[in-house]
Short mmCIF file of C-alpha atoms in Angstrom, two decimals:
data_model
loop_
_atom_site.label_atom_id
_atom_site.label_comp_id
_atom_site.label_asym_id
_atom_site.label_seq_id
_atom_site.Cartn_x
_atom_site.Cartn_y
_atom_site.Cartn_z
CA UNK A 153 -6.25 -8.00 -21.01
CA UNK A 154 -4.56 -8.69 -17.68
CA UNK A 155 -6.22 -10.97 -15.18
CA UNK A 156 -7.69 -9.05 -12.27
CA UNK A 157 -8.49 -9.73 -8.65
CA UNK A 158 -11.80 -7.94 -8.85
CA UNK A 159 -13.10 -4.42 -8.54
CA UNK A 160 -12.79 -2.29 -5.43
CA UNK A 161 -14.18 1.13 -4.66
CA UNK A 162 -11.52 2.39 -2.29
CA UNK A 163 -10.23 5.52 -3.96
CA UNK A 164 -10.29 8.73 -1.96
CA UNK A 165 -10.94 11.83 -4.00
CA UNK A 166 -9.03 15.08 -3.42
CA UNK A 167 -11.88 16.25 -1.20
CA UNK A 168 -10.99 13.49 1.26
CA UNK A 169 -14.23 11.63 0.59
CA UNK A 170 -14.26 8.04 -0.57
CA UNK A 171 -15.42 7.81 -4.18
CA UNK A 172 -17.68 5.22 -5.77
CA UNK A 173 -15.20 4.67 -8.57
CA UNK A 174 -14.53 0.97 -9.24
CA UNK A 175 -10.91 -0.09 -9.48
CA UNK A 176 -9.69 -3.25 -11.22
CA UNK A 177 -6.76 -4.72 -9.29
CA UNK A 178 -4.49 -6.80 -11.58
CA UNK A 179 -3.26 -10.18 -10.36
CA UNK A 180 0.36 -9.14 -11.03
CA UNK A 181 1.90 -5.79 -10.10
CA UNK A 182 5.33 -4.14 -9.88
CA UNK A 183 6.62 -4.10 -6.29
CA UNK A 184 8.14 -1.22 -4.34
CA UNK A 185 9.93 -2.43 -1.21
CA UNK A 186 9.83 0.09 1.61
CA UNK A 187 12.46 0.39 4.33
CA UNK A 188 10.88 2.50 7.04
CA UNK A 189 7.13 2.69 6.60
CA UNK A 190 4.05 0.51 6.45
CA UNK A 191 1.34 1.83 4.15
CA UNK A 192 -2.30 0.97 4.79
CA UNK A 193 -5.39 1.39 2.61
CA UNK A 194 -6.62 5.00 2.34
CA UNK A 195 -3.24 6.44 3.45
CA UNK A 196 -1.67 9.06 1.18
CA UNK A 197 2.12 9.04 1.61
CA UNK A 198 5.15 10.68 0.02
CA UNK A 199 7.89 8.15 -0.75
CA UNK A 200 11.49 8.88 -1.68
CA UNK A 201 12.92 6.21 -3.96
CA UNK A 202 16.59 5.74 -4.82
CA UNK A 203 17.18 2.07 -5.64
CA UNK A 204 17.44 1.27 -9.35
CA UNK A 205 14.98 -1.66 -9.24
CA UNK A 206 12.49 0.47 -7.33
CA UNK A 207 12.68 3.31 -9.85
CA UNK A 208 12.13 0.83 -12.69
CA UNK A 209 9.11 -0.60 -10.83
CA UNK A 210 7.65 2.92 -10.60
CA UNK A 211 8.27 3.51 -14.32
CA UNK A 212 6.53 0.21 -15.12
CA UNK A 213 3.55 1.08 -12.91
CA UNK A 214 3.23 4.51 -14.54
CA UNK A 215 3.32 2.97 -18.03
CA UNK A 216 0.47 0.59 -17.10
CA UNK A 217 -2.31 1.57 -14.70
CA UNK A 218 -0.37 3.56 -12.05
CA UNK A 219 -0.81 0.71 -9.53
CA UNK A 220 2.06 -0.71 -7.51
CA UNK A 221 2.35 -3.08 -4.56
CA UNK A 222 3.96 -1.43 -1.53
CA UNK A 223 5.64 -3.98 0.77
CA UNK A 224 7.70 -3.34 3.90
CA UNK A 225 11.12 -4.88 4.44
CA UNK A 226 11.84 -6.71 7.67
CA UNK A 227 15.33 -5.18 7.95
CA UNK A 228 16.11 -1.69 6.67
CA UNK A 229 19.78 -2.38 5.92
CA UNK A 230 19.11 -5.07 3.26
CA UNK A 231 19.90 -3.46 -0.10
CA UNK A 232 18.71 -6.26 -2.43
CA UNK A 233 15.77 -7.86 -0.56
CA UNK A 234 14.69 -11.41 -1.28
CA UNK A 235 11.35 -13.08 -0.52
CA UNK A 236 12.37 -13.86 3.07
CA UNK A 237 13.38 -10.20 3.67
CA UNK A 238 9.87 -8.79 3.14
CA UNK A 239 6.51 -9.20 4.80
CA UNK A 240 3.95 -11.37 2.99
CA UNK A 241 1.22 -8.69 3.07
CA UNK A 242 1.39 -5.33 1.38
CA UNK A 243 -0.88 -2.62 0.06
CA UNK A 244 -1.87 -2.02 -3.53
CA UNK A 245 -1.38 1.69 -4.10
CA UNK A 246 -2.11 4.20 -6.81
CA UNK A 247 0.74 6.50 -7.83
CA UNK A 248 -0.82 9.95 -7.79
CA UNK A 249 2.25 12.06 -8.61
CA UNK A 250 5.93 11.54 -9.39
CA UNK A 251 8.81 14.02 -9.34
CA UNK A 252 12.39 13.30 -10.40
CA UNK A 253 14.81 15.00 -8.01
CA UNK A 254 18.17 16.57 -9.00
CA UNK A 255 20.11 13.98 -6.95
CA UNK A 256 18.73 11.12 -9.08
CA UNK A 257 16.10 9.97 -6.63
CA UNK A 258 12.37 10.01 -7.27
CA UNK A 259 9.63 11.42 -5.04
CA UNK A 260 6.30 9.62 -5.37
CA UNK A 261 2.95 10.49 -3.85
CA UNK A 262 0.96 7.26 -3.47
CA UNK A 263 -2.43 6.36 -2.05
CA UNK A 264 -3.07 2.97 -0.51
CA UNK A 265 -6.09 1.23 -2.00
CA UNK A 266 -6.43 -2.29 -0.63
CA UNK A 267 -4.36 -4.94 1.15
CA UNK A 268 -2.86 -7.82 -0.84
CA UNK A 269 -0.92 -11.01 -0.18
CA UNK A 270 2.16 -11.93 -2.22
CA UNK A 271 1.57 -15.33 -3.82
CA UNK A 272 4.80 -15.29 -5.83
CA UNK A 273 7.65 -12.78 -5.94
CA UNK A 274 9.23 -12.44 -9.39
CA UNK A 275 12.84 -11.27 -9.13
CA UNK A 276 14.22 -11.99 -12.62
CA UNK A 277 13.09 -8.73 -14.24
CA UNK A 278 14.73 -5.29 -14.13
CA UNK A 279 12.28 -4.61 -11.28
CA UNK A 280 10.51 -6.70 -8.66
CA UNK A 281 6.97 -7.81 -9.43
CA UNK A 282 4.55 -10.11 -7.66
CA UNK A 283 1.55 -12.27 -8.33
CA UNK A 284 -0.94 -11.21 -5.70
CA UNK A 285 -4.31 -12.00 -4.21
CA UNK A 286 -6.46 -9.32 -2.65
CA UNK A 287 -7.15 -9.66 1.08
CA UNK A 288 -10.84 -9.11 1.65
CA UNK A 289 -11.62 -6.69 4.46
CA UNK A 290 -14.38 -7.71 6.85
CA UNK A 291 -17.73 -6.08 6.39
CA UNK A 292 -19.06 -3.70 8.99
CA UNK A 293 -19.00 -4.88 12.58
CA UNK A 294 -22.33 -5.49 14.26
CA UNK A 295 -22.70 -2.83 16.93
CA UNK A 296 -23.65 -5.03 19.84
CA UNK A 297 -23.83 -3.75 23.40
CA UNK A 298 -20.39 -5.30 24.06
CA UNK A 299 -18.80 -3.54 21.06
CA UNK A 300 -20.33 -0.20 22.06
CA UNK A 301 -19.01 -0.66 25.62
CA UNK A 302 -15.51 -1.44 24.31
CA UNK A 303 -15.56 1.64 22.10
CA UNK A 304 -16.70 3.81 25.01
CA UNK A 305 -13.91 2.40 27.24
CA UNK A 306 -11.27 3.09 24.60
CA UNK A 307 -12.53 6.66 24.09
CA UNK A 308 -12.51 7.30 27.84
CA UNK A 309 -8.99 5.90 28.10
CA UNK A 310 -7.79 8.11 25.24
CA UNK A 311 -9.44 11.17 26.78
CA UNK A 312 -7.74 10.39 30.08
CA UNK A 313 -4.35 9.91 28.41
CA UNK A 314 -4.75 13.16 26.45
CA UNK A 315 -5.59 15.10 29.60
CA UNK A 316 -2.37 13.84 31.26
CA UNK A 317 -0.33 15.46 28.53
#
């Protein structure tokens, strides 16, 4: 059995509600490097994939547990990214659907689950993979008077900006 980083209950059901389902996050996952998007936990995004290594990473994720690490590239024009070409933090995502397109590309619908840090990028396989550690999200913020005042100020500022058009 693969080593895991723990269990997390961050899966959103089709109703849009967060489920109580526990998810084991493996300590090593295939990596999909993204050129023009940053994916955060709870986001559901369509991704169009054309690079050979990326398509093999998706195939590997689908043959395992449907989980993949989504990491953004620093520069879009880099075709074969190395460790220094990507950001150190990414998002573990669940591949919800995959569709092979007539032009050879793949369309994937993925849902971000939890943030993760790349401890080691493994480049010597037919696809990129990484040893990862989960980034713990802070617990709920204490709603002090100061925090409530800040929230109220932000809301008022947004209302004002929205009314300006």
